[in-house]
Coordinates of C-alpha atoms in Angstrom, one line a residue:
X1 CA 38.5 38.4 76.7
X2 CA 39.5 36.3 73.7
X3 CA 42.9 34.9 73.9
X4 CA 45.6 36.0 71.4
X5 CA 47.5 33.5 69.2
X6 CA 50.5 33.8 71.5
X7 CA 48.5 32.9 74.6
X8 CA 47.1 29.7 72.9
X9 CA 50.7 28.2 72.9
X10 CA 52.5 26.2 70.4
X11 CA 50.5 23.0 71.2
X12 CA 47.3 24.6 69.9
X13 CA 48.8 25.6 66.5
X14 CA 46.7 24.8 63.5
X15 CA 49.4 22.9 61.7
X16 CA 53.1 22.9 61.6
X17 CA 54.6 26.3 60.7
X18 CA 51.1 28.1 60.9
X19 CA 51.0 31.2 62.8
X20 CA 47.2 30.8 63.6
X21 CA 45.7 28.9 66.4
X22 CA 43.7 25.6 65.8
X23 CA 40.7 27.3 67.3
X24 CA 39.6 30.7 65.8
X25 CA 37.3 33.2 67.3
X26 CA 35.5 35.5 64.8
X27 CA 33.4 38.6 65.2
X28 CA 31.2 38.8 62.0
X29 CA 29.1 42.0 62.1
X30 CA 28.7 41.8 65.8
X31 CA 28.0 38.0 65.9
X32 CA 30.7 35.8 67.6
X33 CA 31.6 32.5 66.0
X34 CA 34.2 29.9 67.2
X35 CA 35.4 27.5 64.7
X36 CA 38.6 25.5 63.7
X37 CA 41.3 26.8 61.5
X38 CA 40.9 23.9 59.1
X39 CA 37.3 24.9 58.6
X40 CA 38.1 28.4 57.4
X41 CA 40.7 27.2 54.9
X42 CA 38.5 24.4 53.6
X43 CA 38.0 25.9 50.1
X44 CA 41.2 26.9 48.4
X45 CA 41.5 30.4 46.8
X46 CA 38.5 31.6 48.9
X47 CA 38.7 34.9 50.8
X48 CA 38.9 33.1 54.2
X49 CA 41.5 30.7 52.8
X50 CA 43.7 33.6 51.7
X51 CA 43.2 35.5 55.0
X52 CA 44.1 32.5 57.3
X53 CA 46.8 30.8 55.2
X54 CA 48.5 33.6 53.2
X55 CA 48.4 36.4 55.7
X56 CA 49.8 36.9 59.2
X57 CA 47.6 37.3 62.3
X58 CA 48.9 40.8 62.8
X59 CA 47.7 41.9 59.3
X60 CA 44.0 40.9 60.0
X61 CA 41.6 43.3 61.7
X62 CA 40.5 42.5 65.3
X63 CA 37.9 43.8 67.7
X64 CA 38.5 45.0 71.1
X65 CA 38.6 41.6 72.6
X66 CA 41.2 40.2 70.0
X67 CA 38.8 38.4 67.8
X68 CA 39.2 38.6 64.0
X69 CA 36.7 41.0 62.7
X70 CA 34.7 40.8 59.4
X71 CA 32.4 43.6 58.6
X72 CA 29.7 41.3 57.0
X73 CA 26.2 40.2 57.8
X74 CA 26.6 38.2 61.0
X75 CA 23.4 36.3 60.7
X76 CA 24.0 35.0 57.2
X77 CA 27.6 34.0 58.1
X78 CA 26.2 30.9 59.9
X79 CA 25.4 29.5 56.6
X80 CA 28.8 30.3 55.1
X81 CA 30.4 28.5 58.1
X82 CA 28.0 25.5 57.8
X83 CA 29.0 25.1 54.1
X84 CA 32.7 25.3 54.9
X85 CA 32.4 22.4 57.4
X86 CA 31.3 19.7 54.9
X87 CA 30.8 21.7 51.6
X88 CA 27.0 21.0 51.7
X89 CA 24.2 23.6 51.7
X90 CA 21.2 23.1 53.8
X91 CA 18.8 26.0 54.2
X92 CA 15.5 26.3 56.2
X93 CA 12.2 25.4 54.5
X94 CA 11.4 29.0 54.1
X95 CA 14.4 31.1 53.5
X96 CA 13.7 34.6 51.9
X97 CA 17.4 35.7 52.2
X98 CA 18.8 33.5 49.4
X99 CA 19.8 36.4 47.2
X100 CA 21.6 38.0 50.1
X101 CA 23.3 34.8 51.0
X102 CA 24.5 34.6 47.3
X103 CA 26.0 38.0 47.7
X104 CA 27.8 36.9 50.8
X105 CA 29.1 33.7 49.0
X106 CA 30.4 36.0 46.2
X107 CA 32.2 38.2 48.7
X108 CA 33.9 35.3 50.4
X109 CA 34.8 33.9 46.9
X110 CA 32.9 30.6 47.3
X111 CA 32.1 30.1 43.7
X112 CA 30.4 26.7 44.0
X113 CA 28.1 27.9 46.7
X114 CA 27.3 31.2 44.8
X115 CA 26.5 29.0 41.8
X116 CA 24.1 26.8 43.8
X117 CA 22.3 29.9 45.1
X118 CA 21.9 31.6 41.7
X119 CA 18.3 32.0 40.6
X120 CA 19.0 30.1 37.2
X121 CA 20.4 27.2 38.9
X122 CA 17.6 26.9 41.6
X123 CA 15.0 27.2 38.9
X124 CA 16.7 24.5 36.8
X125 CA 16.9 22.1 39.6
X126 CA 13.3 22.8 40.4
X127 CA 12.1 22.1 36.9
X128 CA 14.2 18.9 36.6
X129 CA 12.6 17.6 39.8
X130 CA 9.1 18.4 38.7
X131 CA 9.7 16.8 35.2
X132 CA 10.9 13.6 36.7
X133 CA 7.8 13.6 39.1
X134 CA 5.6 14.2 36.1
X135 CA 7.2 11.2 34.3
X136 CA 6.3 8.9 37.2
X137 CA 2.7 10.1 37.3
X138 CA 2.3 10.3 33.4
X139 CA 4.1 7.3 31.9
X140 CA 3.1 8.4 28.5
X141 CA 5.4 11.4 28.6
X142 CA 9.1 10.7 28.8
X143 CA 12.1 13.1 29.2
X144 CA 14.8 13.1 26.6
X145 CA 13.0 11.2 24.0
X146 CA 11.8 12.2 20.6
X147 CA 8.2 13.0 21.7
X148 CA 5.9 14.8 19.5
X149 CA 5.5 18.6 19.7
X150 CA 2.0 18.2 21.3
X151 CA 3.4 15.9 23.9
X152 CA 6.3 18.3 24.7
X153 CA 3.8 21.2 24.9
X154 CA 1.7 19.3 27.4
X155 CA 4.8 18.5 29.4
X156 CA 5.8 22.1 29.6
X157 CA 2.1 23.0 30.7
X158 CA 2.2 20.4 33.4
X159 CA 5.5 21.5 34.6
X160 CA 4.4 25.1 34.8
X161 CA 1.2 24.1 36.6
X162 CA 3.2 22.0 39.0
X163 CA 5.7 24.8 39.7
X164 CA 2.9 27.3 40.3
X165 CA 1.2 24.9 42.6
X166 CA 4.4 24.3 44.6
X167 CA 5.0 28.0 44.9
X168 CA 1.4 28.7 46.0
X169 CA 1.7 26.1 48.8
X170 CA 5.0 27.4 49.8
X171 CA 3.7 30.9 50.0
X172 CA 0.7 30.0 52.0
X173 CA 2.3 29.0 55.3
X174 CA -0.2 29.3 58.0
X175 CA 0.1 31.7 60.8
X176 CA -0.9 35.1 62.5
X177 CA 0.4 38.6 62.1
X178 CA -0.8 41.4 64.4
X179 CA -0.8 45.0 63.1
X180 CA -0.5 47.8 65.7
X181 CA -1.5 51.4 64.7
X182 CA -0.9 54.4 66.9
X183 CA -2.1 58.0 66.2
X184 CA -3.3 61.2 67.7
X185 CA -5.5 64.1 66.7
X186 CA -6.9 67.3 68.3
X187 CA -10.5 68.5 68.5
X188 CA -11.2 72.3 69.2
X189 CA -13.7 73.3 71.8
X190 CA -15.9 74.6 68.9
X191 CA -17.5 71.5 67.5
X192 CA -17.6 73.2 64.1
X193 CA -13.8 73.2 64.0
X194 CA -12.3 70.5 61.8
X195 CA -10.2 67.9 63.7
X196 CA -6.5 68.4 63.2
X197 CA -4.8 65.0 62.7
X198 CA -1.2 64.6 63.8
X199 CA 1.4 62.4 62.2
X200 CA 1.0 58.7 63.0
X201 CA 4.1 57.5 65.0
X202 CA 4.4 54.1 63.2
X203 CA 2.7 50.8 62.3
X204 CA 4.1 47.9 64.3
X205 CA 4.2 44.3 63.1
X206 CA 4.1 41.3 65.5
X207 CA 4.5 37.7 64.5
X208 CA 6.8 35.2 63.1
X209 CA 9.8 36.6 61.3
X210 CA 9.5 34.6 58.0
X211 CA 5.8 35.5 57.6
X212 CA 6.5 39.2 58.3
X213 CA 9.3 39.2 55.7
X214 CA 7.1 37.3 53.2
X215 CA 4.3 39.8 53.5
X216 CA 6.0 43.2 53.8
X217 CA 9.5 42.5 52.2
X218 CA 11.6 45.6 51.8
X219 CA 8.9 47.8 53.5
X220 CA 9.7 46.1 56.8
X221 CA 12.0 48.0 59.1
X222 CA 14.0 45.5 61.1
X223 CA 16.3 48.1 62.8
X224 CA 14.9 47.5 66.3
X225 CA 15.3 43.7 66.1
X226 CA 18.0 42.9 63.5
X227 CA 19.5 39.5 62.5
X228 CA 16.7 37.5 64.1
X229 CA 16.3 33.9 62.7
X230 CA 13.3 33.3 60.4
X231 CA 11.7 30.7 62.8
X232 CA 11.6 33.2 65.8
X233 CA 8.9 35.7 66.7
X234 CA 9.2 39.5 67.2
X235 CA 7.0 42.3 68.3
X236 CA 9.5 45.1 67.5
X237 CA 9.3 45.4 63.7
X238 CA 7.4 48.3 62.1
X239 CA 6.7 49.5 58.6
X240 CA 8.3 52.1 56.5
X241 CA 5.1 53.7 55.5
X242 CA 2.2 55.1 57.6
X243 CA -0.8 54.0 55.5
X244 CA -2.9 51.3 57.4
X245 CA -4.7 50.5 54.2
X246 CA -1.5 49.7 52.4
X247 CA -0.7 47.2 55.1
X248 CA -4.1 45.6 54.8
X249 CA -3.6 45.3 51.0
X250 CA -0.3 43.5 51.4
X251 CA -1.8 41.0 53.8
X252 CA -4.8 40.4 51.6
X253 CA -2.7 39.8 48.5
X254 CA -0.9 36.8 50.1
X255 CA -4.0 35.2 51.6
X256 CA -4.4 36.7 55.1
X257 CA -7.8 37.8 56.5
X258 CA -8.7 39.7 59.6
X259 CA -10.0 37.6 62.6
X260 CA -10.0 40.2 65.4
X261 CA -9.4 43.8 66.3
X262 CA -9.3 46.1 69.4
X263 CA -9.0 49.7 70.1
X264 CA -8.1 52.0 73.1
X265 CA -8.0 55.7 73.4
X266 CA -7.2 58.5 75.8
X267 CA -8.0 62.2 76.0
X268 CA -6.2 65.1 77.5
X269 CA -5.8 68.9 77.3
X270 CA -2.8 70.4 75.7
X271 CA -2.3 72.6 78.9
X272 CA -4.3 73.7 82.0
X273 CA -6.3 76.2 80.0
X274 CA -9.7 74.7 79.5
X275 CA -10.1 76.7 76.4
X276 CA -7.3 74.8 74.7
X277 CA -8.0 71.9 72.3
X278 CA -8.2 68.4 73.5
X279 CA -5.7 65.7 72.3
X280 CA -7.1 62.4 71.5
X281 CA -4.6 59.4 71.3
X282 CA -5.7 56.0 70.0
X283 CA -4.0 52.6 69.7
X284 CA -5.6 49.9 67.4
X285 CA -4.6 46.3 66.9
X286 CA -5.7 44.1 63.9
X287 CA -5.1 40.4 64.0
X288 CA -4.7 38.6 60.6
X289 CA -4.7 34.9 60.0
X290 CA -3.8 32.6 57.1
X291 CA -4.9 29.0 57.4

């Protein structure tokens, strides 16, 4: 059980006169974090600064083990905490949660972090870097000078092409995704009777988290394996739709192609009556690859 502030003792106080301990335990959306008090109050006028410098410990919500509780995204809070440690933002190479992280930054009232994560700022930084790179490669075109309209138009075209090329390379990370498809149907004893298809349980997705989110986006149901880091793998995701062709279309649109497939099936009667219909259950797997 987490220790209360009284149990830490006066020698572990964050600073003279502060009611908080030097070491703080947090429960953020079910994820437990341990950090220093000085880290949480690193940005004046932020939400955490207000909570841990202007309020008393008894005024803050706690979980059953005495940890301070925040009802926010536990996975994304790791980046909030990293930023508070040195006021520097470092994200993984492929990070599809940037808009959600910006929302968290706004909630915690970290204005500088929110500004860095804003789409306009990210786009501006990307363009500036590409322009400077173009200047090195093409000495005839110079930024910030009185170039001719033709030269500036050429520069804009090169910048756009460079941006598209970068985005294309970024979106074409190699890897494998396996699609699983389970369904059942009945066939009557009379072969003239049409097959009665039953509802497909779900379409499962197995593979690297970042690739699965890139391909399927909001149609990916993560409820069975939430808050998993992008570089990890999962076999518990499934899709919010039941159309296999829709899954194939999404994979094809981002450069995946099928490299293998397999299928199994079972057959059983609905009851002991031999006149009853047979139930066929099938399971199929399709392996897609992007080089």
